[in-house]
CSV table of C-alpha atoms in Angstrom, one decimal:
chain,number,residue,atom,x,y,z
A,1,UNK,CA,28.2,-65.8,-21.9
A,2,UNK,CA,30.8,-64.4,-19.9
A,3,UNK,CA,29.9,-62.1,-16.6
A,4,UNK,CA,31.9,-59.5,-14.9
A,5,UNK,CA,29.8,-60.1,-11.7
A,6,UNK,CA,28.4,-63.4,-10.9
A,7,UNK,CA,24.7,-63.1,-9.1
A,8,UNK,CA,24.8,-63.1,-5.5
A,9,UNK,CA,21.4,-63.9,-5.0
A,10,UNK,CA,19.1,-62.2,-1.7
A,11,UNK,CA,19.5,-64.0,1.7
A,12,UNK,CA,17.0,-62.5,4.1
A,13,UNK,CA,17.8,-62.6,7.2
A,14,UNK,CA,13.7,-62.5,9.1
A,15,UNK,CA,11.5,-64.2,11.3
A,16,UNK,CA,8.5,-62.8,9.8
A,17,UNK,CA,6.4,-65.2,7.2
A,18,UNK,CA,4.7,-62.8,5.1
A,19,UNK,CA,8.3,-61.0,4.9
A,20,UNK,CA,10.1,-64.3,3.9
A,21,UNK,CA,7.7,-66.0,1.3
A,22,UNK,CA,8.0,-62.3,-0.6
A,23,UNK,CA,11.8,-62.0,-0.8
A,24,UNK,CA,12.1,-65.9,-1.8
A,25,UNK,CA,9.4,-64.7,-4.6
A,26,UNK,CA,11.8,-61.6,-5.6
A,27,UNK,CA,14.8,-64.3,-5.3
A,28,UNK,CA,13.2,-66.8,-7.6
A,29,UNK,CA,12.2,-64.2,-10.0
A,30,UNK,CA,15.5,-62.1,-9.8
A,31,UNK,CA,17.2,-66.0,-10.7
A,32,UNK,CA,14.5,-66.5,-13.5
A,33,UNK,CA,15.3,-63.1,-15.2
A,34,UNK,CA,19.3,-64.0,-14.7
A,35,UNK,CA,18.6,-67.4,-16.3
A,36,UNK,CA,17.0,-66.3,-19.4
A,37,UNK,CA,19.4,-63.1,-19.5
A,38,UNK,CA,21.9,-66.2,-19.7
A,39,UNK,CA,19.9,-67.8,-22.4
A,40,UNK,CA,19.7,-64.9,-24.7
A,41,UNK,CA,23.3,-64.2,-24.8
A,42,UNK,CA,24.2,-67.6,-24.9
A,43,UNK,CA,21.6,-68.5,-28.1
A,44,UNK,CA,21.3,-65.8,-29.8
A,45,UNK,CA,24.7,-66.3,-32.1
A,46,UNK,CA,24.7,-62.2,-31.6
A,47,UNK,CA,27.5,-60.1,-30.7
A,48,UNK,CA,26.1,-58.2,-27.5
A,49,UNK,CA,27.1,-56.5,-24.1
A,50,UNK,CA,25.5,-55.7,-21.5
A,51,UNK,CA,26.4,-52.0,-19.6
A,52,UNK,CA,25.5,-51.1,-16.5
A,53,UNK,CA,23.9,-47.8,-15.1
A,54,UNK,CA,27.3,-46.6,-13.7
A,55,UNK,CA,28.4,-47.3,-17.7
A,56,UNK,CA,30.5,-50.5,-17.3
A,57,UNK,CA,30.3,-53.2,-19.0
A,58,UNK,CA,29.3,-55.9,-17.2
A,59,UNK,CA,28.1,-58.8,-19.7
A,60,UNK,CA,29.3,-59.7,-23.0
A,61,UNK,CA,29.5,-63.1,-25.5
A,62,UNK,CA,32.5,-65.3,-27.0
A,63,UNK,CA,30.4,-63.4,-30.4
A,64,UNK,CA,31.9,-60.2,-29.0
A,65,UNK,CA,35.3,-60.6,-28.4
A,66,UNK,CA,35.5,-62.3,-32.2
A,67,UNK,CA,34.1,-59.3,-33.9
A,68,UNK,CA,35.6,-56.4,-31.8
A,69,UNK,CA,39.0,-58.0,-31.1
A,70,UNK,CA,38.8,-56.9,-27.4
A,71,UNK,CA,39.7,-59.5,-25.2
A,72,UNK,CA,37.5,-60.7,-22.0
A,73,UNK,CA,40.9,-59.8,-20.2
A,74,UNK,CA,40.0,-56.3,-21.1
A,75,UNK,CA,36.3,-56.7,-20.7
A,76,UNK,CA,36.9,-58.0,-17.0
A,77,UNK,CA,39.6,-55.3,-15.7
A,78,UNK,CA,39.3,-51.9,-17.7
A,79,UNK,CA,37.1,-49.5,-17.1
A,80,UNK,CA,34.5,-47.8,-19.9
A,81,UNK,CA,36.9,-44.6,-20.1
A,82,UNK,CA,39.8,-47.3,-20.7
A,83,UNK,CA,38.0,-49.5,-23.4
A,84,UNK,CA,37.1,-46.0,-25.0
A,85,UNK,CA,40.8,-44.7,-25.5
A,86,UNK,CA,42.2,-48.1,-26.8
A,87,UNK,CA,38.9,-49.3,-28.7
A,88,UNK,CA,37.1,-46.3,-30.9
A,89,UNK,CA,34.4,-48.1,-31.2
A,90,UNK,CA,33.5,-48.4,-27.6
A,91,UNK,CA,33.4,-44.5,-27.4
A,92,UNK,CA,30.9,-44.6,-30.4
A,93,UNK,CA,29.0,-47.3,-28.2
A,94,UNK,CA,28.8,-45.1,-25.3
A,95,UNK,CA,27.4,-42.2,-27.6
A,96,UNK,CA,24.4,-44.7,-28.9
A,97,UNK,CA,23.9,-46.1,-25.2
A,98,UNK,CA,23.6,-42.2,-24.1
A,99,UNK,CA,21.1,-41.1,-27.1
A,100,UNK,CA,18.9,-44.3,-26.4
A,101,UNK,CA,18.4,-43.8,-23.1
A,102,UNK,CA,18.0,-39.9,-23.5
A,103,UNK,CA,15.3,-40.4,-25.7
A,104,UNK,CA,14.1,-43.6,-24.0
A,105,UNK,CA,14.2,-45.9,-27.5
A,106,UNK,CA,16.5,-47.9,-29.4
A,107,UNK,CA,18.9,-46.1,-31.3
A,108,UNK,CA,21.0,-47.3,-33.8
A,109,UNK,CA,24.2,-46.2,-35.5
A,110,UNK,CA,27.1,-47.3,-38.5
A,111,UNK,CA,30.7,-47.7,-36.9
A,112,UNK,CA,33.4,-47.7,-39.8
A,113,UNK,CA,37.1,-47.8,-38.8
A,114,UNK,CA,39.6,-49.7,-41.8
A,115,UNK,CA,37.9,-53.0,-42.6
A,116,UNK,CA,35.2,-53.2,-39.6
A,117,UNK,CA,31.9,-51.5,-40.5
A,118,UNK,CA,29.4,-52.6,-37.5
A,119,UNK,CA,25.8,-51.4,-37.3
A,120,UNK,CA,25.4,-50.3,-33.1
A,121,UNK,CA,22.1,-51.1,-32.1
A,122,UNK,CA,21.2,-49.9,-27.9
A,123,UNK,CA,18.4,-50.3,-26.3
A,124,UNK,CA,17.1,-50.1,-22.4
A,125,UNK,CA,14.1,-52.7,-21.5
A,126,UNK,CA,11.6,-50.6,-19.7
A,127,UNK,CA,11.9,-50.7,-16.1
A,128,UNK,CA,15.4,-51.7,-16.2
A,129,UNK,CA,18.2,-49.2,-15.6
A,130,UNK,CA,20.7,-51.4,-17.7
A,131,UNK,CA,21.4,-51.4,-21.7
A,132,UNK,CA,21.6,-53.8,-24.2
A,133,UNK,CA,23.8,-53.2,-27.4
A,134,UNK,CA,23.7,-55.7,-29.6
A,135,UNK,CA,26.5,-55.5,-33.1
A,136,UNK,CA,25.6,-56.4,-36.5
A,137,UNK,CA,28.8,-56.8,-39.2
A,138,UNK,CA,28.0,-55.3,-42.0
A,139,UNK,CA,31.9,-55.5,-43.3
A,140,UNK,CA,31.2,-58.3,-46.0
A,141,UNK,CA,28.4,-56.7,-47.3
A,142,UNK,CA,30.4,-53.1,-47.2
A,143,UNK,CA,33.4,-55.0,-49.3
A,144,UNK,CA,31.2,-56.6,-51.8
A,145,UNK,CA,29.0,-53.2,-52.4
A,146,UNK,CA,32.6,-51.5,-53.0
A,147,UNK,CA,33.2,-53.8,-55.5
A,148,UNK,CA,30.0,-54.1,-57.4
A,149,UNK,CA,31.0,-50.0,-57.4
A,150,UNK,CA,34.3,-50.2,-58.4
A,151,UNK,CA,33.1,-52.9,-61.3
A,152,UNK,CA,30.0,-50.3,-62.4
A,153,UNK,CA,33.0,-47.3,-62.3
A,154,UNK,CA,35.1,-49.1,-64.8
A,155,UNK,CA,32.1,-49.6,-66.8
A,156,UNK,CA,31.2,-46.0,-67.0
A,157,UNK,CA,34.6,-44.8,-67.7
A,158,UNK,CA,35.5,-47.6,-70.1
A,159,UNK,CA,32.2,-46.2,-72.0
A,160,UNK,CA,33.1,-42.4,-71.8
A,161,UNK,CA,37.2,-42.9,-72.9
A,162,UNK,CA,35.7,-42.8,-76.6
A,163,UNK,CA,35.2,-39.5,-75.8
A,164,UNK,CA,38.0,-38.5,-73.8
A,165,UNK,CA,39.9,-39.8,-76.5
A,166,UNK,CA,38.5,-37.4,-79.2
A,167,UNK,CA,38.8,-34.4,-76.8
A,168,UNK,CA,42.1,-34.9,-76.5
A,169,UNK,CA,43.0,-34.8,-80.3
A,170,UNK,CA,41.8,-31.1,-80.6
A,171,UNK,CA,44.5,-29.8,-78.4
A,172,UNK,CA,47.2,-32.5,-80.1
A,173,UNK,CA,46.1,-31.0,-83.7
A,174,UNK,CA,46.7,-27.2,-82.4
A,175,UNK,CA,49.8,-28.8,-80.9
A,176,UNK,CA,51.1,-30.5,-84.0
A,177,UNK,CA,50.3,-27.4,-85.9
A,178,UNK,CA,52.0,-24.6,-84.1
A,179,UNK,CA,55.4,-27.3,-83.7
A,180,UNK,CA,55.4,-27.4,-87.4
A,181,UNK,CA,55.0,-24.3,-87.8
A,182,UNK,CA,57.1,-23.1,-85.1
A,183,UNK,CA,60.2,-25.0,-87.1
A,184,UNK,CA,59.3,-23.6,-90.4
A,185,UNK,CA,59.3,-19.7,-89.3
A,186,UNK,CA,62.2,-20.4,-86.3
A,187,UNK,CA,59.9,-18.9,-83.9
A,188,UNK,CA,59.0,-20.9,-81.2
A,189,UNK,CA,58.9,-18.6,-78.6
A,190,UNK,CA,55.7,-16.9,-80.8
A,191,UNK,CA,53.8,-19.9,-80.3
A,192,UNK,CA,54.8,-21.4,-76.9
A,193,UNK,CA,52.2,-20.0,-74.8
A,194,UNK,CA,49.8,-21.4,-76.9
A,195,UNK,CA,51.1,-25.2,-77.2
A,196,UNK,CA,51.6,-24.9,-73.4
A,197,UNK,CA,48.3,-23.9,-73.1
A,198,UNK,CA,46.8,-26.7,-74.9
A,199,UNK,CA,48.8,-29.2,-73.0
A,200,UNK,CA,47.7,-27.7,-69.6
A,201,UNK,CA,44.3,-28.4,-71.3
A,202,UNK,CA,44.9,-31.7,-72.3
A,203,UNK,CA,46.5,-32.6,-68.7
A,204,UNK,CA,43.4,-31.4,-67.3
A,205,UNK,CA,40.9,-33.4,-69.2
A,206,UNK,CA,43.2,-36.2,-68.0
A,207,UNK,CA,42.9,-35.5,-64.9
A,208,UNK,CA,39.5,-35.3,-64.8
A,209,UNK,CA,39.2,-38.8,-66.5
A,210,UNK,CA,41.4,-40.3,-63.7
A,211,UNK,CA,39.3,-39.0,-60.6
A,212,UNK,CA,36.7,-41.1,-62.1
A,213,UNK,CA,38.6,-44.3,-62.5
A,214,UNK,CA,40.6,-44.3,-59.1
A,215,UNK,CA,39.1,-46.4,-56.5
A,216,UNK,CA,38.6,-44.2,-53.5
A,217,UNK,CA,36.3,-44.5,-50.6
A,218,UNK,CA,37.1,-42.1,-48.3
A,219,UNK,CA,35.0,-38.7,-48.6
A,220,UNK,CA,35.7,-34.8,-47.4
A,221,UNK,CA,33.9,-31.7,-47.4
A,222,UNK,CA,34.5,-30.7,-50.9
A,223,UNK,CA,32.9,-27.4,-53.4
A,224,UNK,CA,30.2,-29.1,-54.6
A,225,UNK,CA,31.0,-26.6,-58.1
A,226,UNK,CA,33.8,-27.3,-58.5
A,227,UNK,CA,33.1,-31.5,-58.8
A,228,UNK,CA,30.9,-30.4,-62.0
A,229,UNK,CA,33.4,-28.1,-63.0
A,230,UNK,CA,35.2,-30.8,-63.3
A,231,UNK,CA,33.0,-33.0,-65.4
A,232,UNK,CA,32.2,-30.5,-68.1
A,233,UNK,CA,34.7,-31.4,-70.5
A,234,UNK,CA,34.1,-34.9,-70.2
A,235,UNK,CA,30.2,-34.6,-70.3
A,236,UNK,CA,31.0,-32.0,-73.1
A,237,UNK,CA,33.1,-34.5,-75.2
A,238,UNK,CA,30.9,-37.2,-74.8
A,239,UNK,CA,28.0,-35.6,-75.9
A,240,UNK,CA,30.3,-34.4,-79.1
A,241,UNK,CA,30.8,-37.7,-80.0
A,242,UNK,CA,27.0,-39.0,-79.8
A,243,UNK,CA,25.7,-35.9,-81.7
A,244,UNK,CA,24.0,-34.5,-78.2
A,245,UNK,CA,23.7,-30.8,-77.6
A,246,UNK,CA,24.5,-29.8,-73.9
A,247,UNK,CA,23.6,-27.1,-72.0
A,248,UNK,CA,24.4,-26.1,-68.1
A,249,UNK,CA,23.7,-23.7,-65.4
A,250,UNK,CA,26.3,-24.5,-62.5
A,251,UNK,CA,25.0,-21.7,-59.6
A,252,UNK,CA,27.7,-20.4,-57.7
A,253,UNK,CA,28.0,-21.5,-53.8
A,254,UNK,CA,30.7,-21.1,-50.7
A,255,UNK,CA,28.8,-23.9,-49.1
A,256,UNK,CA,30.5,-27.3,-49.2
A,257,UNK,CA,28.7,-31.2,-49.5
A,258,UNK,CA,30.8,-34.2,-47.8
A,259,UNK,CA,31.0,-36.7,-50.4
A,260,UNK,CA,33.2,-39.0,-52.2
A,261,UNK,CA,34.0,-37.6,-55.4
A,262,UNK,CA,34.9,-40.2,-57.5
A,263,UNK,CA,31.3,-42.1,-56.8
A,264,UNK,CA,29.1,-38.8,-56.9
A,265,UNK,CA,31.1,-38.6,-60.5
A,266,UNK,CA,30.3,-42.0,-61.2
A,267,UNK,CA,26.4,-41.3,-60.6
A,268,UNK,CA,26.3,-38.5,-62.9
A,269,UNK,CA,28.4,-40.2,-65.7
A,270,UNK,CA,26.1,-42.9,-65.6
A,271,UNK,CA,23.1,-40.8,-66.1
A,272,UNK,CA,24.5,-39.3,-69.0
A,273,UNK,CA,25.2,-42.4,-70.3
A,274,UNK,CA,21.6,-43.6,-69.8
A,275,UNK,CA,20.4,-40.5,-71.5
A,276,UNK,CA,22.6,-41.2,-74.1
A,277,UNK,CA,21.4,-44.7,-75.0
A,278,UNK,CA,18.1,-43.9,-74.8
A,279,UNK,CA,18.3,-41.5,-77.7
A,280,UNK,CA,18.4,-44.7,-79.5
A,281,UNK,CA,18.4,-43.7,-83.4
A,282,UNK,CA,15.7,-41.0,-83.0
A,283,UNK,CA,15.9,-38.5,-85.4
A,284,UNK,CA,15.5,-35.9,-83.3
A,285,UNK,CA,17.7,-32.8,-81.5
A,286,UNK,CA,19.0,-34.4,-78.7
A,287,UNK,CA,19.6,-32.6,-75.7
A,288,UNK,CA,21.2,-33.0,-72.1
A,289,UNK,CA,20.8,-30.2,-69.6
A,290,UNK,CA,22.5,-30.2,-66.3
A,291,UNK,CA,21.2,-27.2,-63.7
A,292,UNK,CA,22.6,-26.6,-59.9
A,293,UNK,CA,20.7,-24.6,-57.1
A,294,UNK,CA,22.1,-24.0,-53.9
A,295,UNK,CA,19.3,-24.1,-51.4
A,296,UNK,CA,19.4,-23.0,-47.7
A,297,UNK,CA,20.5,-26.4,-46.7
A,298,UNK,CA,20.9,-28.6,-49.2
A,299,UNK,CA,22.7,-28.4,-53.0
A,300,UNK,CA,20.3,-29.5,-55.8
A,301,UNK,CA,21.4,-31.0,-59.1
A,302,UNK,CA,19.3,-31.8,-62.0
A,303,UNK,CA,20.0,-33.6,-65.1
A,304,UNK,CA,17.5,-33.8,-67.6
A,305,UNK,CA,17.1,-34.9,-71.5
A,306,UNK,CA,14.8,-35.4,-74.0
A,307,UNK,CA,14.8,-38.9,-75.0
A,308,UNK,CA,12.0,-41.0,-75.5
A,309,UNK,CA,11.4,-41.3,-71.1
A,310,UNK,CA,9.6,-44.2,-69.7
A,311,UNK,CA,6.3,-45.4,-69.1
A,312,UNK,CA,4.7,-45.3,-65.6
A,313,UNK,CA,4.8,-48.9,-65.3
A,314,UNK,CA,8.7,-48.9,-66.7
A,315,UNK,CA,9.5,-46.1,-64.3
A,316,UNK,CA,7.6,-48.1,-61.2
A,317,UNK,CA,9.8,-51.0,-61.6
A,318,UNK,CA,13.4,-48.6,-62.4
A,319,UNK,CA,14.6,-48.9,-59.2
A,320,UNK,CA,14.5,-52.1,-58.8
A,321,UNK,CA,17.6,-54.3,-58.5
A,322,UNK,CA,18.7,-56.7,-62.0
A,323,UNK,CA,15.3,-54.9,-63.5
A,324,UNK,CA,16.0,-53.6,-67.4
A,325,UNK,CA,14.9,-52.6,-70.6
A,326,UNK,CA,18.1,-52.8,-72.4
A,327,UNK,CA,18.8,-55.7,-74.1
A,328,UNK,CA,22.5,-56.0,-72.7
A,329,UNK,CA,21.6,-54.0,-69.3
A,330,UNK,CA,22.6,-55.3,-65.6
A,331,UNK,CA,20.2,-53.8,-64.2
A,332,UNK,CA,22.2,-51.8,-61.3
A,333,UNK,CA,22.6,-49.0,-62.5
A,334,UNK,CA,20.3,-46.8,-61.6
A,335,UNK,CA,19.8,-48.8,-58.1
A,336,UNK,CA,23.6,-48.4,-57.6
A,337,UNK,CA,23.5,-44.6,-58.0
A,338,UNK,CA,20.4,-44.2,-55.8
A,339,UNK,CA,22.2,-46.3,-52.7
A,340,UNK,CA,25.4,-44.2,-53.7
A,341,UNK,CA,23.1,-40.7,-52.8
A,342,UNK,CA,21.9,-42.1,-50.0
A,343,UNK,CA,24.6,-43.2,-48.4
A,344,UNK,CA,25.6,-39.5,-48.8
A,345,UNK,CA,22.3,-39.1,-46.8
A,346,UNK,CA,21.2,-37.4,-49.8
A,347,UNK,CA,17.8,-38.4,-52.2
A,348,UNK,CA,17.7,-39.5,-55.4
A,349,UNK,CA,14.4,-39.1,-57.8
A,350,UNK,CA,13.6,-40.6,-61.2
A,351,UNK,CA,10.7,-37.7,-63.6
A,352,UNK,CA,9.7,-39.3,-66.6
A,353,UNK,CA,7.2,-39.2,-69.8
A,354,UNK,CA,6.8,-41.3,-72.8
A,355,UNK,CA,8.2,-39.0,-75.6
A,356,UNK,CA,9.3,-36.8,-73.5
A,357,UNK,CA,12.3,-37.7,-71.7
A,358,UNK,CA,13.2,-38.0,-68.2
A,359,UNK,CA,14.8,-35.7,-65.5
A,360,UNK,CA,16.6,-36.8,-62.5
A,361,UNK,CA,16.9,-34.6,-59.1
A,362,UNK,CA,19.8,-35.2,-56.6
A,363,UNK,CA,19.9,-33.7,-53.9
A,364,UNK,CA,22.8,-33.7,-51.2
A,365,UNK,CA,22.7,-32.0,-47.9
A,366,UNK,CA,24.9,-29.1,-47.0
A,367,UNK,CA,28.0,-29.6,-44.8
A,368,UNK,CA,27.6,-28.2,-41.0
């Protein structure tokens, strides 16, 4: 534990007894509270500082220093303003510290700046006019949740380049056609705005098939439209090639969600691929329906089909981690793609009937 200020302890200065015994009583217990204040910085293995009511810090841990890279150098001689300019994260401290003791409760917050994702958790002991903020790193487990997403992506879109792959040799065909003919007639000027409008086509199913794959993390207030705009053609293709008929109502907004697109793509992809499968070989007319509303506050999306759905007990245990019914299944899918809506603060619920089929509602929260 390292202290800005070491205790100076009370020396009264009185000739009267009653007077004496109770400041040595407030000195013995002001020492107690110091030493165990020692002890819980000292063995609690926790990254934690102590700030002060004037907003200084003026306790902190070897933990500390190791996690935050701030040096007790800088601990000792710079003041909060100071820390805040050259250290982001102390400025997002001092935000946490002010909301707890605003509303006179622990508070706790997510920090993410490059590699470093710390949880911020403040909190103010009653009767004392100091704060507490302890740090959890969450970094390893941030890392290894981006990879079991990355791993799950690759999946998806190794499963949906069938399709892709079929899509694309409509617009070749026309292509192939109109060359051919173009060198027969000498007229390639006829046809040129309609082989450079199937390439433009072709590039943009492309396009949309690499947004999926690329491994980004980093999100931005985006048209939540035009993210399922550009998933119809691959949804479209994909249900093409499995015999699905698709239908969808995509309701027009100027409001924007802020999201990561590639992993909100991923989460639908996968749903249509778990609709997909669990068609099975029922002889049936398959359908997949995907629906948007706007509401006040929040963008809604629905996807729906009407496969053979779930039992209760089946659909009580779905969102359970490594839980399946497929015989080659993980298991994280549908866990994966509920954390993924969450962590967009949004929700993420699971309809579904025996025979019937099953219907999932998203919902993602507006953009201020």
């Amino acid at each position: 534990m390292i202290e800005r200020n070491g205790n100076k302890g009370l020396k009264p200065q009185t000739n009267h007894g009653s007077c004496t015994v109770q400041l040595k009583e407030l000195e013995l217990t002001t020492q107690h509270h110091s030493y165990l204040e020692s002890l819980f910085f000292e063995e609690l293995n926790l990254p934690l500082i102590k700030i002060s009511k004037d907003n200084e810090v003026v306790k902190w841990n070897e933990e500390t220093v190791a996690l935050l890279d701030i040096s007790d150098k800088a601990f000792s001689y710079l003041t909060m303003e100071e820390l805040n300019i050259r250290w982001p994260i102390m400025k997002r401290v001092m935000a946490v510290v002010d909301m707890s003791r605003e509303r006179g409760e622990p508070v706790e917050e997510e920090f993410e700046c490059e590699d470093l994702t710390v949880k911020i958790r403040a909190l103010s002991p009653t009767g004392e006019e100091t704060t507490y903020v302890m740090f959890f790193d969450l970094s390893i487990q941030k890392q290894f949740e981006s990879l079991l997403t990355f791993h799950h992506q690759m999946e998806a879109v190794s499963h949906i380049a069938a399709g892709v792959a079929h899509e694309l040799r409509n617009p070749l065909s026309v292509i192939k056609g109109f060359l051919q003919l173009s060198q027969l007639t000498d007229g390639f000027s006829k046809y040129y705005d309609t082989i450079m409008s199937e390439l433009n086509r072709m590039n943009g199913i492309i396009e949309d098939f690499l947004s999926v794959s690329r491994k980004k993390i980093e999100r931005k207030a985006q048209s939540p439209k035009k993210i399922m705009d550009s998933l119809t053609e691959i949804i479209k293709s994909e249900c093409l090639l499995h015999n699905v008929s698709f239908e969808i109502d995509l309701q027009p907004t100027s409001k924007m969600v802020y999201v990561n697109e590639s992993m909100i793509k991923q989460v639908i992809l996968n749903l249509l691929r778990n609709s997909i499968e669990a068609f099975g070989d029922a002889k049936i007319d398959r359908l997949f329906r995907v629906q948007t509303i706007p509401k006040e506050h929040e963008y809604v999306l629905t996807v729906e089909d009407n496969g053979k759905g779930m039992t209760k007990e089946v659909l009580a245990q779905l969102g359970k981690p490594f839980f399946t019914t497929k015989d080659r299944g993980t298991g994280i899918g549908i866990p994966l793609c509920k954390k993924i809506i969450e962590d967009h603060n949004g929700t993420f619920q699971i309809e579904s009937e025996r025979y019937k089929g099953t219907k999932v509602t998203i919902r993602l929260p507006f953009s201020s």
